mmCIF file of C-alpha atoms and ligand atoms in Angstrom:
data_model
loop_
_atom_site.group_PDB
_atom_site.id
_atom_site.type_symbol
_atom_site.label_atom_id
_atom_site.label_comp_id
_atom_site.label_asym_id
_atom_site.label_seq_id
_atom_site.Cartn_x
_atom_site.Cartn_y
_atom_site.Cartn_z
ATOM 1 C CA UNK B 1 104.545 119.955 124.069
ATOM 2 C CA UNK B 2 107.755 120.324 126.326
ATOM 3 C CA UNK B 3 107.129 124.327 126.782
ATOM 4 C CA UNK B 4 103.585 123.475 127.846
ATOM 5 C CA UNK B 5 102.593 123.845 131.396
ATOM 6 C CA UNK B 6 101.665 121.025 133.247
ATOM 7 C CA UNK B 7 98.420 120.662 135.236
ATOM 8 C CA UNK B 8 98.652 117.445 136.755
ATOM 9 C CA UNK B 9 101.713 115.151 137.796
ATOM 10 C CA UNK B 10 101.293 111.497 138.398
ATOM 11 C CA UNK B 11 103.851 110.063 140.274
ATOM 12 C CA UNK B 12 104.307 106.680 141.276
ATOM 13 C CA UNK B 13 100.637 106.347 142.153
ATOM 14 C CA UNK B 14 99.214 103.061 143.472
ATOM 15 C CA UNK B 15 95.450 102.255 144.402
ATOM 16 C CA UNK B 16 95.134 99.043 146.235
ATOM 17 C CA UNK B 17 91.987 97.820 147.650
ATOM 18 C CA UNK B 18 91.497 94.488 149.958
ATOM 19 C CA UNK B 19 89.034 92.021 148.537
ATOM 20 C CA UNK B 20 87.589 89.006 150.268
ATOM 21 C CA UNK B 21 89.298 86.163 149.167
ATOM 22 C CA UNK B 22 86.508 83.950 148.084
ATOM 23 C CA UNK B 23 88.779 80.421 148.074
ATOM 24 C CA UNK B 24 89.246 80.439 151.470
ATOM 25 C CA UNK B 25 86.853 78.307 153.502
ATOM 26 C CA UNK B 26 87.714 78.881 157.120
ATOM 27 C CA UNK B 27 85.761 80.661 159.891
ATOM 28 C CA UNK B 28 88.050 84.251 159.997
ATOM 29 C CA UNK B 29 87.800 86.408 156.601
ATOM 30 C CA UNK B 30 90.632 86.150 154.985
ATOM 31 C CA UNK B 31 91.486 88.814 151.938
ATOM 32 C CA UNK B 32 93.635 89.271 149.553
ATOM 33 C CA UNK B 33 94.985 92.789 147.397
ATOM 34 C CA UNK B 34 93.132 94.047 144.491
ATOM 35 C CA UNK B 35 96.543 96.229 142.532
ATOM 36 C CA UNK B 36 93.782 98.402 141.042
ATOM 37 C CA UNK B 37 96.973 101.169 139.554
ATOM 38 C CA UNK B 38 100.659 99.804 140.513
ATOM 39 C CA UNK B 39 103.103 102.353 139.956
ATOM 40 C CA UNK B 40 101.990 104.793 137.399
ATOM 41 C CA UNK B 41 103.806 108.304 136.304
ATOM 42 C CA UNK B 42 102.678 110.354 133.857
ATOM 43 C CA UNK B 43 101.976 114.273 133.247
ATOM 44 C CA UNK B 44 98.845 115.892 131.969
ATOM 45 C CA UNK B 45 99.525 119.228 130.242
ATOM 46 C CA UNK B 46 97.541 122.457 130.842
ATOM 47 C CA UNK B 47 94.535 122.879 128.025
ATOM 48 C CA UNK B 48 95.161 118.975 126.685
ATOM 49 C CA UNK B 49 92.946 115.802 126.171
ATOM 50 C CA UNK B 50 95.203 113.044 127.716
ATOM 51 C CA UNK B 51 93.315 109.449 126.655
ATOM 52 C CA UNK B 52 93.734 106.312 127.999
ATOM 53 C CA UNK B 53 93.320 103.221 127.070
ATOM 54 C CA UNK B 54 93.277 99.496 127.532
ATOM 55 C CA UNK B 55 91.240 96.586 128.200
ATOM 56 C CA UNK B 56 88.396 96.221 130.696
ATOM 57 C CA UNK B 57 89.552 95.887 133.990
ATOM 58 C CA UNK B 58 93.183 97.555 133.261
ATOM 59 C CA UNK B 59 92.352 99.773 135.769
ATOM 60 C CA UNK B 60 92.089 103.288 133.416
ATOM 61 C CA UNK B 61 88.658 103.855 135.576
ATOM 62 C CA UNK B 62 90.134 103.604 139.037
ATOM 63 C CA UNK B 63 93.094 105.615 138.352
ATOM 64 C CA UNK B 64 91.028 108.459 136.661
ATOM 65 C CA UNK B 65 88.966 108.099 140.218
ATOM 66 C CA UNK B 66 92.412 108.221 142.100
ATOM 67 C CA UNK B 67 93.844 111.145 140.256
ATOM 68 C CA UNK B 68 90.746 113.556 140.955
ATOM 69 C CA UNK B 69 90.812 112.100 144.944
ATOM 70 C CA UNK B 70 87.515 109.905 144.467
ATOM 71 C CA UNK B 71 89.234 107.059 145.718
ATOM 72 C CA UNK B 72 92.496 107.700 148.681
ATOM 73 C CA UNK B 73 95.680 106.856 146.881
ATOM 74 C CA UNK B 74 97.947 103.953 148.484
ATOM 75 C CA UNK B 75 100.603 105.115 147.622
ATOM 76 C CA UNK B 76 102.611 107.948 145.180
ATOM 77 C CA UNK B 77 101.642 111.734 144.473
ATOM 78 C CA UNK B 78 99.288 113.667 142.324
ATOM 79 C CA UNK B 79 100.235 117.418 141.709
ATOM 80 C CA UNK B 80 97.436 119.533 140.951
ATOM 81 C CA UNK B 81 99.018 122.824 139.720
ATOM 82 C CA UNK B 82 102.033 122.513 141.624
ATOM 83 C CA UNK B 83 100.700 121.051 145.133
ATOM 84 C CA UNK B 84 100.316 117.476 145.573
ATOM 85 C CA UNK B 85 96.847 116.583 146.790
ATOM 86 C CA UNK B 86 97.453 113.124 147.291
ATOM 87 C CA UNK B 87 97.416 113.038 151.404
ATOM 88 C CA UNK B 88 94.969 116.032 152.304
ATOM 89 C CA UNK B 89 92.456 115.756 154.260
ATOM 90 C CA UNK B 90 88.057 116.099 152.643
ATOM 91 C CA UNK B 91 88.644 119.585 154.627
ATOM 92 C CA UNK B 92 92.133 120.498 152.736
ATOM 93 C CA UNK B 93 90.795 118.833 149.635
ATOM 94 C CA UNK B 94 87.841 121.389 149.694
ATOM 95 C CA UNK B 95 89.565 124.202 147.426
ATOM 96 C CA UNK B 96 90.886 122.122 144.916
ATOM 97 C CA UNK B 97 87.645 120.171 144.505
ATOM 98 C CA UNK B 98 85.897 123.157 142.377
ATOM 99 C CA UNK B 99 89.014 122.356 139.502
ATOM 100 C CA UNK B 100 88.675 119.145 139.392
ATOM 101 C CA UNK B 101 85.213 117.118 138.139
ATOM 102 C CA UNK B 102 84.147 113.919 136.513
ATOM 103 C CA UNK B 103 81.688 112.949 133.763
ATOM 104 C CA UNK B 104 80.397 109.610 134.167
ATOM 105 C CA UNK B 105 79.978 106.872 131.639
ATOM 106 C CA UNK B 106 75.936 105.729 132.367
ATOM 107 C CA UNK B 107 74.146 109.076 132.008
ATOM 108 C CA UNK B 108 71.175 106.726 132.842
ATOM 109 C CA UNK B 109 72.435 106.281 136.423
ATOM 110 C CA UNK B 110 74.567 109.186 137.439
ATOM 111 C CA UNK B 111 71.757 111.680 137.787
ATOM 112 C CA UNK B 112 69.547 111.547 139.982
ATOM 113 C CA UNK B 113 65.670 110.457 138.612
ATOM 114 C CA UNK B 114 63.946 112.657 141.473
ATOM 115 C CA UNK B 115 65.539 116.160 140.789
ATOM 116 C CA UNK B 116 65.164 117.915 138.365
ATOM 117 C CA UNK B 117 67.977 119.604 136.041
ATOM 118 C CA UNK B 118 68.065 122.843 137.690
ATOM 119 C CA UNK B 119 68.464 120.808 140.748
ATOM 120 C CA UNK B 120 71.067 118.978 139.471
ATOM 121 C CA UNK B 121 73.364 121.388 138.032
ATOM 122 C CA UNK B 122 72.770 123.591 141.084
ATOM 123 C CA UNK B 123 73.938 121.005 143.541
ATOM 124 C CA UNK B 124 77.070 121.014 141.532
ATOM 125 C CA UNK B 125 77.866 124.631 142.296
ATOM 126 C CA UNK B 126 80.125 125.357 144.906
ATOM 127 C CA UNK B 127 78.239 125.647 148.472
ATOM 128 C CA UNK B 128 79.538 129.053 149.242
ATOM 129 C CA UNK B 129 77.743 132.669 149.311
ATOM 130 C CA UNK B 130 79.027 133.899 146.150
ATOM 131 C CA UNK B 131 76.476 133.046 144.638
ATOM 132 C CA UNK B 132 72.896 134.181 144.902
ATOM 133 C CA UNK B 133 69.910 132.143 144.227
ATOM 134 C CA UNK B 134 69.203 134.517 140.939
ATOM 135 C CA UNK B 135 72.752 134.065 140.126
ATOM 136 C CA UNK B 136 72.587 129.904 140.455
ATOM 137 C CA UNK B 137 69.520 130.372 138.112
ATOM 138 C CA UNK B 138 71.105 131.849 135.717
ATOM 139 C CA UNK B 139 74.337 129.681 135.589
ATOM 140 C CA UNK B 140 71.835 126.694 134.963
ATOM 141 C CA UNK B 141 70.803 128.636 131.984
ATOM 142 C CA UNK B 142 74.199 129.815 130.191
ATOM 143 C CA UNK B 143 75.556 126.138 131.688
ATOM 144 C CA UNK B 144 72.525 124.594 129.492
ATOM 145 C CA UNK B 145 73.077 126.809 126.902
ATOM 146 C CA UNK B 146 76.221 125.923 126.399
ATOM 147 C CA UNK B 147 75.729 122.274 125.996
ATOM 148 C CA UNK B 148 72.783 122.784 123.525
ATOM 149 C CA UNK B 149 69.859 122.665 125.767
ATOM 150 C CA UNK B 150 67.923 125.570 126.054
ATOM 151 C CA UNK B 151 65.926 127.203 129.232
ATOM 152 C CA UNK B 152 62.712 125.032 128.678
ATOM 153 C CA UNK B 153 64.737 121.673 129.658
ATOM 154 C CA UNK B 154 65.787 123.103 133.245
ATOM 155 C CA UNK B 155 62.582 122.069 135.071
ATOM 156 C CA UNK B 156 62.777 118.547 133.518
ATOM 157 C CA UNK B 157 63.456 115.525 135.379
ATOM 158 C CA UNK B 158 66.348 112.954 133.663
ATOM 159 C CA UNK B 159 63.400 110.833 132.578
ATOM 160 C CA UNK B 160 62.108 112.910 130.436
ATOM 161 C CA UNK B 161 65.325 112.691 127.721
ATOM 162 C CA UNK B 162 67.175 111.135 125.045
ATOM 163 C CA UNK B 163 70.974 109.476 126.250
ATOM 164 C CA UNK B 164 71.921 111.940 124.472
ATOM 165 C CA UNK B 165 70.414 115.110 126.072
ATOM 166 C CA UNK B 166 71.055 113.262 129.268
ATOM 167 C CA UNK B 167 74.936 113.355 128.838
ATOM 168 C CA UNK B 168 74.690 116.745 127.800
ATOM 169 C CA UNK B 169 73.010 117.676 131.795
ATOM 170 C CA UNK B 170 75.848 115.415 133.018
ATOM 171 C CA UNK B 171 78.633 117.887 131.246
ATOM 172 C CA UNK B 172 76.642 120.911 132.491
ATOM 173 C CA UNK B 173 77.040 119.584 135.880
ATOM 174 C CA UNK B 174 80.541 119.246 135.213
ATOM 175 C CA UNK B 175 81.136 122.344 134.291
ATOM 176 C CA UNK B 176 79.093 123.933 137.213
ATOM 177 C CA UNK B 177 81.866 125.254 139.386
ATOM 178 C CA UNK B 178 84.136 126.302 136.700
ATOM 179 C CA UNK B 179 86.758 123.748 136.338
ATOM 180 C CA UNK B 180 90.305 123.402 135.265
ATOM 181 C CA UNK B 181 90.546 119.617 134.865
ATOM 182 C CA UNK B 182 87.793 117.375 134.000
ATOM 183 C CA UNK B 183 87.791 113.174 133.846
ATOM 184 C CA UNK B 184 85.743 112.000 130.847
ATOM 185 C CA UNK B 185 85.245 108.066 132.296
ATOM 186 C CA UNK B 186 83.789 106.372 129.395
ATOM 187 C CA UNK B 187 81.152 109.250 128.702
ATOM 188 C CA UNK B 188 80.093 108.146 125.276
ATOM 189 C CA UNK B 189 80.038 104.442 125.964
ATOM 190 C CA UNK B 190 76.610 103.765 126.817
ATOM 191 C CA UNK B 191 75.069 105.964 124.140
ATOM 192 C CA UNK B 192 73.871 104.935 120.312
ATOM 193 C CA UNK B 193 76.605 104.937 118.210
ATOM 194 C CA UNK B 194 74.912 108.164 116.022
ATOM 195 C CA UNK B 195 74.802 110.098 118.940
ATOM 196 C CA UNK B 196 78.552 109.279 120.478
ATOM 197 C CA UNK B 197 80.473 111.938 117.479
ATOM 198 C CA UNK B 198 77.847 115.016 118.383
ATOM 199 C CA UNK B 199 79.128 114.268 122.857
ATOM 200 C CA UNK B 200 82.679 114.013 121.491
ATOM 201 C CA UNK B 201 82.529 117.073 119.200
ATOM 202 C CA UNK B 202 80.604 118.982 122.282
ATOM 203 C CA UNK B 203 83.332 118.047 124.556
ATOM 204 C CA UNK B 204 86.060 119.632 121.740
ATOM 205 C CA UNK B 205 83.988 122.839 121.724
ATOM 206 C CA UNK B 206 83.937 123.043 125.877
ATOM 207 C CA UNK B 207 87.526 122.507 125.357
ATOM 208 C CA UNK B 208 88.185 125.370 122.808
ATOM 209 C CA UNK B 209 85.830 127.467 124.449
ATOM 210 C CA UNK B 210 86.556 127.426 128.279
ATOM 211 C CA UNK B 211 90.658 126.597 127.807
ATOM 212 C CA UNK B 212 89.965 122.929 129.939
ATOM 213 C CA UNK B 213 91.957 119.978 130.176
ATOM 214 C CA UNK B 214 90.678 116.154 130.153
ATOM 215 C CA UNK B 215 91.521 112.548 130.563
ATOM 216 C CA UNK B 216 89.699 110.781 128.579
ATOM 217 C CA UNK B 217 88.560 107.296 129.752
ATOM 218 C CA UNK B 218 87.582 105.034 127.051
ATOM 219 C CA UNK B 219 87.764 101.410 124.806
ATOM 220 C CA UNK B 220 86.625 102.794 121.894
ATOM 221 C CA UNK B 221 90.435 103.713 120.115
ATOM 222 C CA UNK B 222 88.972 105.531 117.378
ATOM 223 C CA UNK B 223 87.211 107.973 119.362
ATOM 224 C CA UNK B 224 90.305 108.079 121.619
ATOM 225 C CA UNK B 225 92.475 109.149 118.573
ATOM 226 C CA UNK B 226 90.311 111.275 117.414
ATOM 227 C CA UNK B 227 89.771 113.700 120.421
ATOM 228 C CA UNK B 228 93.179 113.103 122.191
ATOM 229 C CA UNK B 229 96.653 114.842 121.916
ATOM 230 C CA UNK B 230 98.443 112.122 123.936
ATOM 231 C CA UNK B 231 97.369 108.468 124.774
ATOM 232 C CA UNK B 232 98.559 106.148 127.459
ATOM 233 C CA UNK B 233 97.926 102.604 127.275
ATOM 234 C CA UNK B 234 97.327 100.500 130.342
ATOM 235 C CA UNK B 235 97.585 96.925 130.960
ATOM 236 C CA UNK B 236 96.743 95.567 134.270
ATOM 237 C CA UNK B 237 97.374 98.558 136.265
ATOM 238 C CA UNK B 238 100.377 99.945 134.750
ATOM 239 C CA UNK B 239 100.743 102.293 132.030
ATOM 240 C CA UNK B 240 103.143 100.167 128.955
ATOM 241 C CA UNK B 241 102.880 103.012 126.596
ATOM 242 C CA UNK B 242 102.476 106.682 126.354
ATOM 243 C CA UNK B 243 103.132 109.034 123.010
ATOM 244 C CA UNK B 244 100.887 111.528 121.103
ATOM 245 C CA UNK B 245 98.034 110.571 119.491
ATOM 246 C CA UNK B 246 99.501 110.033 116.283
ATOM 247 C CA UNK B 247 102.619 108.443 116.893
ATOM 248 C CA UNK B 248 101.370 105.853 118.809
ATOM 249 C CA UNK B 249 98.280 104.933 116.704
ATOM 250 C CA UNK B 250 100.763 104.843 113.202
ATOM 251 C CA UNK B 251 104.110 103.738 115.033
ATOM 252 C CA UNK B 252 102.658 101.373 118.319
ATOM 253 C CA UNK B 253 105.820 100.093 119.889
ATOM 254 C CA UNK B 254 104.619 97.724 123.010
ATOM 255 C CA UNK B 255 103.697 94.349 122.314
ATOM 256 C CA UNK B 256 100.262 94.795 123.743
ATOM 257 C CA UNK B 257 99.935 98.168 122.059
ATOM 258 C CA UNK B 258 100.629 96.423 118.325
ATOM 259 C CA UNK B 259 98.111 94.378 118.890
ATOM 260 C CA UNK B 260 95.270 96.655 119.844
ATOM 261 C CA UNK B 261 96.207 98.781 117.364
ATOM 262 C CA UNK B 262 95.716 96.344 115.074
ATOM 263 C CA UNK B 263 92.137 95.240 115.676
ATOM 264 C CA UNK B 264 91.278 99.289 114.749
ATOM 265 C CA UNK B 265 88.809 98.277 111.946
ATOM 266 C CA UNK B 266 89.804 99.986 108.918
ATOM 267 C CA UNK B 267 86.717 101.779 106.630
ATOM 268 C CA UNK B 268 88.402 100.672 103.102
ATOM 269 C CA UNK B 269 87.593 97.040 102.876
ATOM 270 C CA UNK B 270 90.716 95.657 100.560
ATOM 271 C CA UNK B 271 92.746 97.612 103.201
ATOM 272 C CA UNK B 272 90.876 95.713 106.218
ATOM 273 C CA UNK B 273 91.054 92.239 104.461
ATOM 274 C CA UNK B 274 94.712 92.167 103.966
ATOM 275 C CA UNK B 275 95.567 93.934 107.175
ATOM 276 C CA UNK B 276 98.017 91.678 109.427
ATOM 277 C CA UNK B 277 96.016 91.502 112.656
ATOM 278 C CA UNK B 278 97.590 90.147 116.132
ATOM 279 C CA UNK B 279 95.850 88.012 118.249
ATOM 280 C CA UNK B 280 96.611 88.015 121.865
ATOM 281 C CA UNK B 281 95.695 84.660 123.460
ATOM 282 C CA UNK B 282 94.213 84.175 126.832
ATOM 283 C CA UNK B 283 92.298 86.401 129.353
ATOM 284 C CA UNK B 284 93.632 89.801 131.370
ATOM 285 C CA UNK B 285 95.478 87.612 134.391
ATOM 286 C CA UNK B 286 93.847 88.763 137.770
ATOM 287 C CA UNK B 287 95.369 91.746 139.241
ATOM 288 C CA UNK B 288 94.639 90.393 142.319
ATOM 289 C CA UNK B 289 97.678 87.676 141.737
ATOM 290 C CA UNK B 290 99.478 89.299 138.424
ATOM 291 C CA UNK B 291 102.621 87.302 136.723
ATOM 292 C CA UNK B 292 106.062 88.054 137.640
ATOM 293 C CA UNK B 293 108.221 90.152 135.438
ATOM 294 C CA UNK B 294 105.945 92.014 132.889
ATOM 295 C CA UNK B 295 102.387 91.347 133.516
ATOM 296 C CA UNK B 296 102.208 90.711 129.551
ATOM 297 C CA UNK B 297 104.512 87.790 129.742
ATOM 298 C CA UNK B 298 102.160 85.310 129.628
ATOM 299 C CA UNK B 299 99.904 86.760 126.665
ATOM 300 C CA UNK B 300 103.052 88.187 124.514
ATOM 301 C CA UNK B 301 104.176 86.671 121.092
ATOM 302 C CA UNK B 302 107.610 88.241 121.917
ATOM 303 C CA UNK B 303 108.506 86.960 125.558
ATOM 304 C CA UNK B 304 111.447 85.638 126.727
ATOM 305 C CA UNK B 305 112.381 84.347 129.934
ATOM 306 C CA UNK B 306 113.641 87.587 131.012
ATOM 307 C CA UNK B 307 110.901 88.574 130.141
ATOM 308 C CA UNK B 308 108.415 86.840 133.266
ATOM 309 C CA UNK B 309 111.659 88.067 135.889
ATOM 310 C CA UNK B 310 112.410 91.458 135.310
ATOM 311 C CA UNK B 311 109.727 93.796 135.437
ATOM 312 C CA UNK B 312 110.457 96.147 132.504
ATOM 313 C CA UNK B 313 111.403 99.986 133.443
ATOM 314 C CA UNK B 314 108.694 102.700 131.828
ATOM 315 C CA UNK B 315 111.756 104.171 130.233
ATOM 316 C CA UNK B 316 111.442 107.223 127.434
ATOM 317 C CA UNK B 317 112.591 105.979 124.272
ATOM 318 C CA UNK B 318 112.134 108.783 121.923
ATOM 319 C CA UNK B 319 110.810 112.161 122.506
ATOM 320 C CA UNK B 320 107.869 111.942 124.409
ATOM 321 C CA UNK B 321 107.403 108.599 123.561
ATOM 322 C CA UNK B 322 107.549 106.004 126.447
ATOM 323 C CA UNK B 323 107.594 102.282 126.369
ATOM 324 C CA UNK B 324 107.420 99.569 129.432
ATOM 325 C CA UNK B 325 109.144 96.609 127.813
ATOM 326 C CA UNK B 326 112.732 94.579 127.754
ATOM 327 C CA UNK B 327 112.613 94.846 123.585
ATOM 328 C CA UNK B 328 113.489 98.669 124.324
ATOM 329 C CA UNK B 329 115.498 98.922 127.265
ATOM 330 C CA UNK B 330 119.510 98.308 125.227
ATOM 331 C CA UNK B 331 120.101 94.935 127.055
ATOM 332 C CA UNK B 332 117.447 92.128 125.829
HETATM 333 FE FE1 SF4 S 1 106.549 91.159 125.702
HETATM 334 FE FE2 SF4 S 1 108.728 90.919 127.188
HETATM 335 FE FE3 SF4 S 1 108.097 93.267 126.168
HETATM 336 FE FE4 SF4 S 1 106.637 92.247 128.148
HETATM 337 S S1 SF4 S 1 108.776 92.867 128.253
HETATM 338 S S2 SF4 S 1 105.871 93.204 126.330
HETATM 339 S S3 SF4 S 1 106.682 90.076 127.638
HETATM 340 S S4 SF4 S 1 108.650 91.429 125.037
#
């Protein structure tokens, strides 16, 4: 993986947002910070699905947002192929935006229910003249072929399909202005569980086929092992673990890692029944007033009180393999 090219560097990113704070009572608004992503580094590698994980509200959606400039940064850089495109300005931002594009987890919501699929895919193009009108038309077509709809389905309207056929339009549009890098937020989460495998192994194919690279956004770790090379696993807003895929689902080294590894339901049922599975107690704390030390302090069956001063280093403890947490770093 070391030889491969790298697409995207992460580098101490942060995404903060102010919040109201909602306990105060007096007459002037008072707020408080939201640490959305706090200090994350991590590469994405040219052609690769990166996945991430974690609990809801670990902030693996707002950092996929931050990475393709959806949301401003706070703070840190992201390096698209060598430039960071962290600070540019909407106008700077403009040639890079064709590379980079998101598929959304509600395909319910995320296209719009008075244009039809043409329309859609069109708007997606880039808004340039190399393209003629005849040309745009038939992009939609080879765009819909690609994702297993066929001519007849361009003058639809969203209504007028399954979830399924739905997320398909929403990775056409994707794919309208020929990306490099695309961020899969959750894309299979809303859809019946018969149809989530045929969106996964359509995503694999676009993959294969066009030579793109994804982060891939979702809770469901199966899925997430199945389509991704490396995994990263976040826990309120800071990556604890990164390794490939199958290192970290067969050798999970974080605390918080064990344990969501170990609530991966297994299909053999002895094997499930006398599988040791650990419980982590309590709720994600608020990122808006996290615990000293490691975040995971208060929830982990291995803290000690080191452990809720010192905020562990993300510190590379075997190839490629990366671990936030005192149990690694030589001096517990
Ligand atoms: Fe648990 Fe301490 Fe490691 Fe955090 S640093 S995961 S609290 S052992």
């Amino acid at each position: 993986m070391s030889e491969k090219k790298k697409l995207v560097e992460i580098r101490h990113l942060k995404k903060y947002f102010k919040v109201n704070d909602a306990s105060y009572k007096g007459l002037r608004r008072r707020t408080n910070t939201l640490k959305a992503v706090d200090d994350v580094s991590f590469d994405i590698y040219e052609g690769e699905t990166f996945g991430l994980v974690g609990e809801s509200g670990c902030g693996k959606t707002t950092l996929g947002r931050t990475v393709i400039r959806l949301y401003d940064p706070t703070d840190g850089e992201i390096i698209f192929e060598g430039t960071d495109i962290s600070k540019l300005t909407s106008k700077e931002l403009s040639t890079y935006r064709k590379d980079m594009h998101m598929i959304f987890q509600d395909p319910y919501a995320s296209l719009d229910p008075r244009m039809t699929v043409s329309e859609i895919i069109m708007e997606a193009m880039p808004n340039d003249d190399s393209l003629s009108t005849e040309d745009r038309r038939q992009r939609v077509l080879e765009l819909l072929d690609l994702v297993g709809l066929n001519s007849d389905h361009a003058t639809r309207y969203p209504h007028e399909f399954s979830g399924g056929q739905r997320q398909r339009v929403g990775v056409a549009r994707s794919l309208a202005a020929n990306p490099k890098f695309i961020v899969c937020d959750e894309p299979i989460s809303a859809l019946d569980v018969s149809i989530q495998a045929q969106v996964v192994n359509l995503l694999k194919d676009l993959q294969h086929k066009l030579g793109l690279t994804y982060l891939f956004i979702a809770h469901d770790l199966s899925m997430v092992q199945y389509i991704s090379d490396r995994v990263g696993v976040m826990y309120l807003g800071k990556m604890v673990e990164l390794a490939d895929s199958d290192t970290l689902y067969a050798h999970p080294m974080h605390p918080y890692t064990q344990a969501l590894m170990s609530a991966i339901p297994v299909p053999d049922p002895d094997m499930e029944r006398s599988k040791r599975r650990i419980i982590v107690e309590g709720e994600v704390p608020s990122p808006i007033n996290p615990p000293s030390g490691c975040a995971f302090h208060n929830r982990c069956p291995r803290a000690t009180e080191k452990c809720s001063q010192v905020i562990p280093e993300f510190k590379e403890i075997d190839d490629g393999h990366f671990v936030a947490c005192h149990l690694f770093s030589g001096n517990y």
